Structure formats: structure tokens, C-alpha cells
Amino acid sequence: MSAPGAAAPDLGGGAAAPEPMPARDREQGSSTQTSHRLLAYSDALLSIIATVMILPVAHTKIHPDQKLGESVQQLLLAKIAVYLMTFLIVTVAWAAHVRLFQVIEFIDDVLALLNLACMMIITFLPYTFSLMASFPEVPFGIFLFSICAVVIGLIQAVIVAYGFYHPHLLNRQIRVSENQNFYKRHILKIILRGPVLCLLAAIFSFFFIPLSYVLLGLVIIFPHLTRFVSWCKTKIVGQRDEEEEHHSLETFTFYLSEPLSKERVEAFSDGVYAIVATLLILDICEDNVPDPREVEEKFHGSLLEALSEYGPNYLAYFGSFVTIGLLWFVHHSLFLYVKKATRLMGLLNILSLAFIGGLPLAYQLTSEFAEKSHNEIEAIQISCVITFFASIFQFAIWTAALHERETLHSFARYGGKEHAFMFAKLALYPCVSLGAFFLTCLLSEFSTAIFHVMQIVIPFAFLALRIFVRISSTVIKSVLSLSRWKAVLLEEEEACLSPTETLS
Amino acid sequence: MSAPGAAAPDLGGGAAAPEPMPARDREQGSSTQTSHRLLAYSDALLSIIATVMILPVAHTKIHPDQKLGESVQQLLLAKIAVYLMTFLIVTVAWAAHVRLFQVIEFIDDVLALLNLACMMIITFLPYTFSLMASFPEVPFGIFLFSICAVVIGLIQAVIVAYGFYHPHLLNRQIRVSENQNFYKRHILKIILRGPVLCLLAAIFSFFFIPLSYVLLGLVIIFPHLTRFVSWCKTKIVGQRDEEEEHHSLETFTFYLSEPLSKERVEAFSDGVYAIVATLLILDICEDNVPDPREVEEKFHGSLLEALSEYGPNYLAYFGSFVTIGLLWFVHHSLFLYVKKATRLMGLLNILSLAFIGGLPLAYQLTSEFAEKSHNEIEAIQISCVITFFASIFQFAIWTAALHERETLHSFARYGGKEHAFMFAKLALYPCVSLGAFFLTCLLSEFSTAIFHVMQIVIPFAFLALRIFVRISSTVIKSVLSLSRWKAVLLEEEEACLSPTETLS
């Protein structure tokens, strides 16, 4: 359009002042913008939407007389399914969004508004899942979801078309590439494969609903499936196949085979951790403020006495916050060592986050049932299991990173103090939660005490971890050097003895 | 401690690999980290906590038969007070946090854990406000709040002490400055003035509660009060006073007088916009999924018919999302032109965000009362007022920025197309919401229609705005040039006439 013409005066105006803005930024005048803040906002929206559906799960009222084991199965299953489906679908949409904005690096007002429209439809998805969970036999829920997915795909296709029509918005490498059409087709394929499957699901929903659900499941696992198939192919056929593919694509650069930018993985994870940490206080504020009349009648006007009834709730709140905060801390420490995130690491991160999102449920269970003998142990064991899986997947990210080249900074590789320290940090939560789980099985009458002691001790364990690792590595080193020293001494003695012998 | 000794081997390990990490980052080995992600996470936590207390306000059940005008006063006042107090106190804490981490630029594990502990106490503050609102005459609520504030102040003081004990964590300018103690005292003063006032409030809460509330209010307005007093002093005494002060402080650099970094203002705002936009879907998911039994009995199994009852809710949802999204878009456009945020701009931004946080209430009102003649107009008018104030404060940021030097990029200053375009963007929402407000007063029977037309038209207005501004500026220019051309023509005619006359 008239972008170059409009840009000229702005460029002049901008160039007149020596601002700290990067030069790239105003290449096309001020109507072209870096996408940084748009992406940060999208990440925040997507992470909150992915996680917030745990609230209806956590708020499910379970009658205290019911056994938790049965009621979980009966009441929570549909809501947990909604949560998991939302979480997984939103992460798929997020991954597609990341790929899309790796191709389109700059935005203008039209792209910003199109992106907002896309976000609006994505935030509506949880409602379609709620309908599906309540009416599994009615095709309307799945039809509505599919329509939303198709609309999202269409908006993103429009974004791609707009970006390639205004090449100054594209990634620099693609802009100068001769193969623009190849990139266009590639990114359209990534964006539209989900919506096409959904369209099929929408059509089949009126004839044969189970097939629709299968197709929906396929949308979630499709990206990983294709990756897995190509991985298997490489393993069987050998490395040659992949190399050939790379050759045929000429300038097929890293960012299309490397799907996730580290910054956006971090931003998305931060959003999930932050929303989970803050949702808890909502429950505290709504449920644990005593009724003024009740205080007057039951506790003779003593607020302190009334509040002391809620003791376990406060303990559960601080315990959950500490758990989430420390798991964020471990994640933060881990990603300081990570140079780039592979697709497998991204998948493991998302699995870890899915369990992080389950922590409000753990809070609700431990705060509500901590004092009722029926469900006490089960509530604590569920909490331990959620914590265990959240932390073991973090550990898996680390092992996955260790087994690939160029994923970690060199100082974090095998050997060295930093490696040992990171290992200890990552291993702490899986070990402790597993230990607590088995301890509650053995000493069931002390389960609450065990759980609370665990939650209080862990922060101090993290503070002492560096000292512990330093001491143990010093001990190991001194033991090793002592044995070596002894060996050296013996050798020297022998060496000394032999010359003296020869001398004497 | 042993930091330099411990750093040496890591530094060696890090230097061996040519990674894209900034050099500063590992000056002290890998145990010292940039604070970027910690701050992003803190911003997310603080913005969510500041906003999330609107949910209890929005969820207040008002009986449809009650008149909204009265019931608002009776039911909502306490909850709105809790929301506003939380919002304002959290923003004060956030501003102190920003200043603190402008002094301490790098973090290590201990600081990260201390910061998490600080965040934990801050997220607990809404509960103390809930207690205060429910029991305004009992000193315990205000006492609990004050204790929390004092603990937050103490943790932050420990962070300062730790930072100055390990100078490699400090901002580079302070690290090399001779006046480290001055900086230490200055930042401690900023951090501790709130907690000291709270301590006084805690003490007075047992004797004379109103004074405690006055002290609490003082905590919120204190930063602005001191600023205002010094501004008045400057105005009365003249510039000299300020200059003298600057001289006495030697290397008193910009970042202590310039309180807010633009990145953190953006991050905090993004968090508020994102949580407000996503909280809406929770309500939709919990309230607007019909009961399967009811569908069977009332609608003969037709889900579509049952859902059509919720039509106004969907409209209200999309309308609210569009409003929030577009206000974010205006904010985003505005801050692209902003080079740095002054204290006044920060204050105006926070006031704008406080009204943004009120939008879920507007959604709830318009979705619940849209079809009930009693409260329809009042609900819509409240929504218009909230939108108007949210957008007019954005406009005020722009005018505040225009009146100071070096706050805007030069191409956005007076005159020029970008300036006119930004002006039009910022003026759109205040004009439309004000117009809708007065239209509903005049044409009260069409108020719902007016409101919905407004919400649907605005996105297209934004898309067409650039074209509109271009056309109008072209028209103005052509009119101007036409009149100038005429004047020139007349002059030329005169000039032509006179020589010919003289010639002839």
C-alpha cells in the first residue's frame, strides 16, 4: 500500500533524535512496531486461560461425609477433563502462535487488532469445553468448539497473508530469502492443520460423535506425532534422510525446525505460575472471612478466636504458595542454564505446567479435609502426587537438555559444581514428595504433621542446598585427593627409598 | 563471603564457550543472575493480586427486584473499598519494588528466595482488607495488615542490606560511586516509610481506630504527597532550591529521581489487562452452562434453544473483551511513543488501571440486568462511566507526556501525522462512552441497543481511524494550501500587475 511513502517523513523525524530505540525498529517508520509487547500480552492471556479452568475443579463442593476416593471419580472427572482439554488445546494454540510470530517479526496496527480478535476466540474455548463436558451426547458443544478453532485458523491465515503482502513485517531471513513461497506454505501448514481436523470433527459431530472426539484428540497430539514419526524414521533409516531433507530446503534455517523461543517459553511458564499462586488468595478471601453475626453469637465477639478455626487453611495457603514459588524458583534456575529449548523440552515443560495448574486443587483438598479423618490421607497423597509429577517433569527437562547438543551453557554440563547444584535443586522436590507419600502410607495417623513439616522445611532446604553441595563436594574431593595423595606418598616413598637405597 | 573465590572457576567455564549471553551477566560467575525474569514474575504476581479482588465485587448477588441504585450503595460499598485499597496498596508496594530493583540490578539465589517470601506476604494482603471490611470496628484486621506491611518492609530491608554487603549485585553506577552509604540510606528511606507508618497504625489500632485508618490512607498518598510538596516548593521558591539539592548529592543520577522504568510499567499494565480479560470467561463457564435436567424438561432436549436464553451474556462477554482489548491496544500504541515514564504518568496509569480492573463489574451488571427494565439504564451508565474514566486517564498520560521534555519520541510531538493519529486513538473511547452515556439519558428506551451498537462499531472505528485521519488531514492541508494558494495567487497577480503597469 502506501507504507513506504508514509514511512519517509517518520523516518526523518525519528532519525533527528538519538533515541535508544533499536534501529531496526523504525526501518519502516513508526507504524511498524516490534512485536515484543504484543507477544508478552498474548503469552499472559494464553497462560491465564490455560490455567484458570482449574478453579471450577477446585471449587467443586464435596460433602464431608462422602469418601473422597469415590467422589473424586464421580464429581471431578468431567471438570478435570475440561481443565486438561483446555490446557492442552491452549498450549497447542500457543505453540502455533509462537511459530507464527517467529515468521512475522514486526507488527502494525492491523496485525495487532487481528491478534486481539484471535485471542478473543481462544479465551472463549473453555466455555465450549464446559458445554461438551455437560452434554457429551449433544453435537452442539463439539460443533461450537470446531467453529471457534476454524475461525482462529482463518484469522491466523489472514495474518500470514497480510504479513507476506507487506514483506517489511517478516523475519529478516525470510525477507531476503528467495524461497518466500516455501516459508508461506510451511507456516500455513502448521497453522491450518488443526483447524482442518476440527472442521472434519464438526462435520462428523452430526453423524458419529466418537469419531469427532478422536479427531479432537488428534489435534492435540498431532504436532508431537509428526515429530515422533520423523524421529523414528531417522532412527531406522539413519541420519541421511534428515540431511537430505535439509539440503532440499536450501536456506531452511533453525527457527522453523526449532519451534519454541526460550523467551516465550519463559513468559508462558511465568504466567501459569503467577496465576496459580494468586488464585489461592481468592478462595481465602471468599471462604475464610467469618460472618459478623456468627462471631458475635458463637465466639462472644472475639475475632481472634473465630479466625483460629481457620488455622489449617492459612497453613495450607502458605504451604501451597511456598510450593508454587519454589517450583518457579527451580524452573527459573533451570532456564538460566538453558540456551535454547527443543521441542521435547517444550513438551515436558507443558506437562510440568499442567500439574502446576493442578496445585489449587491440592490446596483445596488439603485445606478442606485436613481435619477430617476420612479423606485426610487421600487429600495429602493427591497433593504429593501432583507435586511429584510437576517436579519430575522439570527434572526430565534437565535430562532432555543434557542429552542434546547446544541446549545448555557449557558451565552447566556434566561435572563441575554448578551441575551438581542444579541436580540437587531439581531432585529435592521429587524426593521429598515421594518420601512424604510413602511416609503417609506407613504412618497414616501422622500424615498431616508429616505434610506440614515437609512444607515448612523445604524453603530452608533450598537455602542450605548450596552449602550442602559445597560441603559434600569438598568431602568427596578431599576423600579423592586424600586417596590420591596416599597413592602419591606411597609412590614417592618407594621412589625415595629406592634412590637412598642405591645411594647408601 | 566466598563469592569471588567461588566465582573464579565458573567464570573460567563460562568464558570458554562463546554464548550470546551478555558479558555483564557472568561477571561474577553463574551464581549471579540478571534480575529480568524475577522482575517479570513479580510484576505478573503483583498485577494479578491488585486486580483479582474485583471478583468478589462482581460476584455480589443482587436480587433482580431490588433497585440497583440503592443496592449498590448497601451491598457493594465494602467490597469496592476492599478492591480499591488492595489495588492502591499493591501499586505502592509495586512502586517501592521497582525502586528497590533499580538499585539492586543482579540477583542470586538468596535474593530470589527473599523476593518470593516478600511476594507471599503481599499476596496475603487482600485477606487482611477483607477482614477490615467485614469488621471495621475490630482492631485485629488493621493490626494484621500492619504486621504484614512491617514484615514486607523488613524483608526488603534485608534485601538492601544483602545487596550492599555484596556490591557486585548493585547497579553499576552505585557500585563505582563513593557515596554508597547515601544511596543505601535513600533506598531504605523509600522502602521503610510505609512500614513505619503501618507500625504506628498498628499501635494506635488498640486505642483509636480512626487514626489508624488515617495513617493507612497516608501510606497510599505519601509518595505523591512528598512529590507534590517538593513541586510546590519549587514553584514558590523557584528552580534554585532543586538545583542546590542536586549539587549537594554529587553523582545523584537519574534513576533515583526517575522512579519507574518503562518496561516494568508496561509489564504491570499487561498483567492487569490480561487478568481482567480472562476473568470474564470464568463467569461464563460457571453461570451459563445449562443444567442437563432443565434442558430436558423445559426445552425438550434442545440445547440450542436453552443457550439462546444466554444471548445477552455472550454479547456482554464479547463486548467487554473488545473494550479491554482495545484499551490495551491504545495503551500499547501510546507507550510505543513514550521514551520514559515520569512519576505523574505512572500515577495516571495506575488510576487508569484501577478503572480497567472495574470492567468485570461492568460486564456483570450489563449481562445480568440487560433485560430487566429496572436497572438496565443504570447498569449501562455505570459501564459507560467506568470505560470513560479508564480511557480519559490514558488520555491524561498523553497530555502529561506532551508537557514534559524527553518523555516522547520526537516524531510523536505536536504537528505531524503520528501526533494526530495518536490523538484520535486516545480520544475515541472517551468521546464514545460519554456520547453513549448522554444518549441513554435522552433515549432511555433504546439504551441497550445504543450500548451494543457502540461495542460493535468501535473495533471498526479503530481500523478506519488511520484512513479517517489521513483523509481529514489531507482535507485540512488542501483547504489550507488552497487558501494559501489563493493568497499567493492574489499576491502574484498584484505583483504581476504592478510590474506590467510600471512596464506599460
Coordinates of N, CA and C in Angstrom, one line a residue, chain B residues 260-387:
Chain B
L260 N 10.2 5.2 37.8 CA 9.6 4.0 37.2 C 10.3 3.6 35.8
S261 N 10.7 2.4 35.7 CA 11.3 2.0 34.4 C 10.1 1.7 33.5
K262 N 10.2 2.1 32.3 CA 9.1 1.9 31.3 C 8.7 0.5 31.1
E263 N 9.7 -0.4 31.1 CA 9.5 -1.8 30.9 C 8.6 -2.4 32.0
R264 N 8.8 -2.0 33.3 CA 8.0 -2.5 34.4 C 6.6 -1.9 34.4
V265 N 6.5 -0.7 34.0 CA 5.2 -0.1 33.9 C 4.4 -0.9 32.8
E266 N 5.0 -1.2 31.7 CA 4.3 -2.0 30.7 C 4.0 -3.4 31.2
A267 N 4.9 -4.0 31.9 CA 4.7 -5.4 32.3 C 3.5 -5.4 33.3
F268 N 3.5 -4.4 34.3 CA 2.5 -4.4 35.2 C 1.1 -4.2 34.6
S269 N 1.1 -3.2 33.6 CA -0.2 -2.9 32.9 C -0.7 -4.1 32.1
D270 N 0.3 -4.8 31.4 CA -0.1 -6.0 30.7 C -0.8 -7.0 31.6
G271 N -0.2 -7.2 32.8 CA -0.7 -8.2 33.7 C -2.2 -7.8 34.1
V272 N -2.4 -6.6 34.4 CA -3.8 -6.1 34.7 C -4.8 -6.4 33.6
Y273 N -4.4 -5.9 32.4 CA -5.3 -6.1 31.2 C -5.5 -7.6 31.0
A274 N -4.5 -8.4 31.1 CA -4.6 -9.8 30.8 C -5.6 -10.5 31.8
I275 N -5.4 -10.2 33.1 CA -6.2 -10.9 34.1 C -7.7 -10.5 34.0
V276 N -7.9 -9.2 33.7 CA -9.2 -8.7 33.6 C -9.9 -9.3 32.4
A277 N -9.2 -9.4 31.3 CA -9.8 -10.0 30.0 C -10.1 -11.5 30.2
T278 N -9.4 -12.2 31.1 CA -9.6 -13.6 31.2 C -10.5 -14.0 32.3
L279 N -10.7 -13.1 33.3 CA -11.6 -13.4 34.4 C -13.0 -13.6 33.9
L280 N -13.4 -12.9 32.9 CA -14.7 -12.9 32.4 C -15.2 -14.3 32.0
I281 N -14.3 -15.1 31.4 CA -14.7 -16.4 30.9 C -15.1 -17.3 32.0
L282 N -14.4 -17.1 33.2 CA -14.8 -17.9 34.4 C -16.2 -17.8 34.7
D283 N -16.8 -16.6 34.7 CA -18.2 -16.4 35.0 C -19.0 -17.1 34.0
I284 N -18.7 -16.9 32.7 CA -19.4 -17.5 31.6 C -19.5 -19.0 31.8
C285 N -18.3 -19.6 32.2 CA -18.2 -21.1 32.3 C -19.0 -21.6 33.5
E286 N -19.1 -20.8 34.6 CA -19.7 -21.2 35.8 C -21.2 -21.0 35.8
D287 N -21.6 -19.9 35.1 CA -23.0 -19.5 35.2 C -23.9 -19.9 34.0
N288 N -23.2 -20.0 32.9 CA -24.0 -20.1 31.6 C -24.0 -21.4 31.0
V289 N -23.7 -22.5 31.7 CA -23.8 -23.8 31.2 C -25.1 -24.3 31.8
P290 N -26.1 -24.6 30.9 CA -27.4 -25.0 31.4 C -27.4 -26.4 32.1
D291 N -28.3 -26.6 33.0 CA -28.4 -27.8 33.7 C -29.1 -28.9 32.8
P292 N -28.4 -30.1 32.6 CA -29.0 -31.1 31.7 C -30.4 -31.4 31.9
R293 N -30.8 -31.5 33.2 CA -32.2 -31.8 33.5 C -33.2 -30.8 33.0
E294 N -32.8 -29.5 33.3 CA -33.6 -28.4 32.9 C -33.8 -28.4 31.4
V295 N -32.7 -28.6 30.7 CA -32.8 -28.6 29.2 C -33.8 -29.7 28.7
E296 N -33.8 -30.8 29.4 CA -34.7 -31.9 29.0 C -36.1 -31.5 29.3
E297 N -36.4 -30.9 30.4 CA -37.8 -30.6 30.8 C -38.3 -29.4 30.1
K298 N -37.5 -28.3 30.1 CA -38.0 -27.0 29.7 C -37.9 -26.8 28.2
F299 N -36.8 -27.3 27.6 CA -36.6 -27.1 26.2 C -36.7 -28.3 25.3
H300 N -37.2 -29.4 25.9 CA -37.4 -30.7 25.2 C -36.1 -31.2 24.6
G301 N -35.0 -31.0 25.3 CA -33.8 -31.6 24.9 C -33.0 -30.7 23.8
S302 N -33.5 -29.6 23.5 CA -32.8 -28.8 22.5 C -31.8 -27.8 23.2
L303 N -30.6 -28.2 23.1 CA -29.5 -27.4 23.8 C -29.5 -26.0 23.2
L304 N -29.6 -25.9 21.8 CA -29.5 -24.6 21.2 C -30.5 -23.6 21.7
E305 N -31.8 -24.1 21.9 CA -32.8 -23.2 22.5 C -32.5 -22.7 23.9
A306 N -31.9 -23.7 24.7 CA -31.6 -23.4 26.1 C -30.5 -22.3 26.0
L307 N -29.5 -22.4 25.1 CA -28.4 -21.5 25.1 C -28.8 -20.1 24.6
S308 N -29.9 -20.1 23.7 CA -30.3 -18.8 23.2 C -30.8 -17.9 24.3
E309 N -31.2 -18.5 25.4 CA -31.6 -17.7 26.6 C -30.4 -16.8 27.1
Y310 N -29.2 -17.3 26.9 CA -28.0 -16.6 27.4 C -27.5 -15.6 26.4
G311 N -28.2 -15.3 25.3 CA -27.7 -14.4 24.3 C -27.1 -13.1 24.8
P312 N -27.8 -12.4 25.7 CA -27.2 -11.2 26.2 C -25.9 -11.4 26.9
N313 N -25.7 -12.5 27.6 CA -24.5 -12.8 28.3 C -23.3 -12.8 27.3
Y314 N -23.5 -13.6 26.2 CA -22.4 -13.7 25.2 C -22.1 -12.3 24.6
L315 N -23.1 -11.6 24.3 CA -22.9 -10.2 23.8 C -22.1 -9.4 24.8
A316 N -22.5 -9.5 26.1 CA -21.8 -8.7 27.1 C -20.4 -9.2 27.2
Y317 N -20.1 -10.5 27.1 CA -18.8 -11.0 27.2 C -17.9 -10.5 26.1
F318 N -18.4 -10.6 24.8 CA -17.6 -10.2 23.7 C -17.4 -8.7 23.8
G319 N -18.5 -7.9 24.2 CA -18.4 -6.5 24.3 C -17.3 -6.1 25.3
S320 N -17.3 -6.8 26.5 CA -16.3 -6.4 27.5 C -14.9 -6.8 27.0
F321 N -14.8 -8.0 26.4 CA -13.4 -8.4 25.9 C -12.9 -7.4 24.9
V322 N -13.8 -7.0 24.0 CA -13.4 -6.0 22.9 C -12.9 -4.7 23.6
T323 N -13.7 -4.2 24.6 CA -13.4 -3.0 25.3 C -12.0 -3.1 25.9
I324 N -11.7 -4.2 26.6 CA -10.5 -4.3 27.3 C -9.3 -4.5 26.3
G325 N -9.6 -5.3 25.3 CA -8.6 -5.5 24.2 C -8.2 -4.2 23.6
L326 N -9.2 -3.4 23.2 CA -8.9 -2.1 22.5 C -8.3 -1.1 23.5
L327 N -8.6 -1.1 24.7 CA -8.0 -0.2 25.7 C -6.5 -0.6 25.8
W328 N -6.2 -1.9 25.8 CA -4.9 -2.4 25.8 C -4.1 -1.9 24.6
F329 N -4.8 -2.0 23.4 CA -4.3 -1.6 22.2 C -3.9 -0.1 22.2
V330 N -4.8 0.8 22.8 CA -4.5 2.2 22.9 C -3.3 2.4 23.8
H331 N -3.2 1.7 24.9 CA -2.1 1.8 25.8 C -0.8 1.4 25.2
H332 N -0.9 0.3 24.4 CA 0.3 -0.2 23.7 C 0.8 0.8 22.7
S333 N -0.2 1.4 21.9 CA 0.2 2.4 20.9 C 0.8 3.6 21.6
L334 N 0.3 4.0 22.7 CA 0.7 5.2 23.5 C 2.2 4.9 23.9
F335 N 2.4 3.8 24.5 CA 3.7 3.5 25.1 C 4.8 3.2 24.1
L336 N 4.4 3.0 22.8 CA 5.4 2.9 21.8 C 6.0 4.3 21.5
Y337 N 5.3 5.4 21.8 CA 5.8 6.7 21.6 C 6.5 7.3 22.8
V338 N 6.3 6.6 24.0 CA 6.9 7.1 25.2 C 8.3 6.6 25.4
K339 N 9.2 7.5 25.7 CA 10.6 7.1 25.9 C 10.8 6.8 27.4
K340 N 10.3 7.6 28.3 CA 10.4 7.2 29.7 C 9.2 7.7 30.4
A341 N 8.9 7.1 31.5 CA 7.7 7.3 32.3 C 8.0 8.2 33.5
T342 N 7.4 9.4 33.6 CA 7.6 10.2 34.8 C 6.7 9.7 35.9
R343 N 6.9 10.2 37.1 CA 6.1 9.8 38.2 C 4.6 10.1 38.0
L344 N 4.4 11.3 37.4 CA 3.0 11.7 37.2 C 2.3 10.7 36.2
M345 N 3.0 10.4 35.1 CA 2.5 9.4 34.2 C 2.2 8.1 34.8
G346 N 3.1 7.7 35.7 CA 2.9 6.4 36.4 C 1.6 6.5 37.3
L347 N 1.4 7.6 37.9 CA 0.2 7.8 38.8 C -1.1 7.7 37.9
L348 N -1.0 8.4 36.8 CA -2.2 8.4 35.9 C -2.5 7.0 35.3
N349 N -1.4 6.3 35.0 CA -1.5 5.0 34.5 C -2.2 4.1 35.5
I350 N -1.8 4.2 36.8 CA -2.4 3.4 37.9 C -3.9 3.7 38.0
L351 N -4.2 5.0 37.9 CA -5.6 5.4 38.0 C -6.4 4.8 36.9
S352 N -5.8 4.8 35.7 CA -6.5 4.2 34.5 C -6.7 2.7 34.8
L353 N -5.6 2.0 35.3 CA -5.7 0.6 35.5 C -6.7 0.2 36.6
A354 N -6.9 1.1 37.6 CA -7.9 0.9 38.6 C -9.3 0.8 38.0
F355 N -9.6 1.6 37.0 CA -10.9 1.6 36.4 C -11.0 0.4 35.4
I356 N -9.8 0.0 34.8 CA -9.8 -1.2 33.9 C -10.2 -2.4 34.8
G357 N -9.7 -2.4 36.0 CA -10.0 -3.5 36.9 C -11.5 -3.5 37.3
G358 N -12.2 -2.4 37.1 CA -13.6 -2.4 37.4 C -14.5 -2.9 36.3
L359 N -13.8 -3.2 35.1 CA -14.6 -3.7 34.0 C -15.4 -5.0 34.2
P360 N -14.8 -6.0 34.9 CA -15.6 -7.2 35.2 C -16.9 -6.8 35.9
L361 N -16.9 -5.8 36.7 CA -18.2 -5.4 37.4 C -19.1 -4.9 36.3
A362 N -18.6 -4.1 35.4 CA -19.4 -3.6 34.3 C -20.0 -4.7 33.5
Y363 N -19.2 -5.8 33.2 CA -19.7 -6.9 32.5 C -20.8 -7.6 33.2
Q364 N -20.6 -7.8 34.5 CA -21.6 -8.5 35.3 C -22.9 -7.7 35.3
L365 N -22.8 -6.4 35.5 CA -24.0 -5.6 35.5 C -24.7 -5.7 34.2
T366 N -24.0 -5.5 33.1 CA -24.7 -5.4 31.8 C -25.2 -6.8 31.4
S367 N -24.5 -7.9 31.8 CA -25.0 -9.2 31.4 C -26.2 -9.6 32.3
E368 N -26.3 -9.2 33.6 CA -27.4 -9.6 34.4 C -28.6 -8.8 34.3
F369 N -28.4 -7.5 34.1 CA -29.5 -6.6 34.1 C -29.9 -6.1 32.8
A370 N -29.3 -6.6 31.7 CA -29.6 -6.0 30.4 C -31.0 -6.1 30.0
E371 N -31.7 -7.2 30.6 CA -33.1 -7.4 30.1 C -34.1 -7.0 31.2
K372 N -33.6 -6.4 32.2 CA -34.6 -6.0 33.3 C -34.7 -4.5 33.3
S373 N -35.9 -4.1 33.1 CA -36.2 -2.6 32.9 C -35.7 -1.8 34.1
H374 N -35.8 -2.3 35.3 CA -35.5 -1.5 36.5 C -34.1 -0.9 36.4
N375 N -33.1 -1.8 36.2 CA -31.7 -1.4 36.4 C -30.9 -1.3 35.1
E376 N -31.6 -1.6 34.0 CA -30.9 -1.6 32.7 C -30.1 -0.3 32.5
I377 N -30.8 0.8 32.6 CA -30.1 2.1 32.3 C -28.9 2.4 33.2
E378 N -29.2 2.1 34.5 CA -28.1 2.3 35.5 C -26.9 1.5 35.2
A379 N -27.1 0.2 34.9 CA -26.0 -0.8 34.6 C -25.2 -0.2 33.4
I380 N -25.9 0.2 32.4 CA -25.2 0.7 31.2 C -24.5 2.0 31.5
Q381 N -25.1 2.8 32.3 CA -24.4 4.1 32.6 C -23.2 3.9 33.5
I382 N -23.3 2.9 34.4 CA -22.1 2.6 35.2 C -21.0 2.1 34.3
S383 N -21.3 1.2 33.3 CA -20.3 0.7 32.4 C -19.7 1.9 31.6
C384 N -20.5 2.8 31.1 CA -20.0 3.9 30.4 C -19.1 4.8 31.2
V385 N -19.4 5.0 32.5 CA -18.6 5.8 33.4 C -17.3 5.1 33.6
I386 N -17.3 3.8 33.9 CA -16.0 3.1 34.1 C -15.1 3.2 32.9
T387 N -15.7 2.9 31.7 CA -14.9 3.0 30.4 C -14.4 4.4 30.2

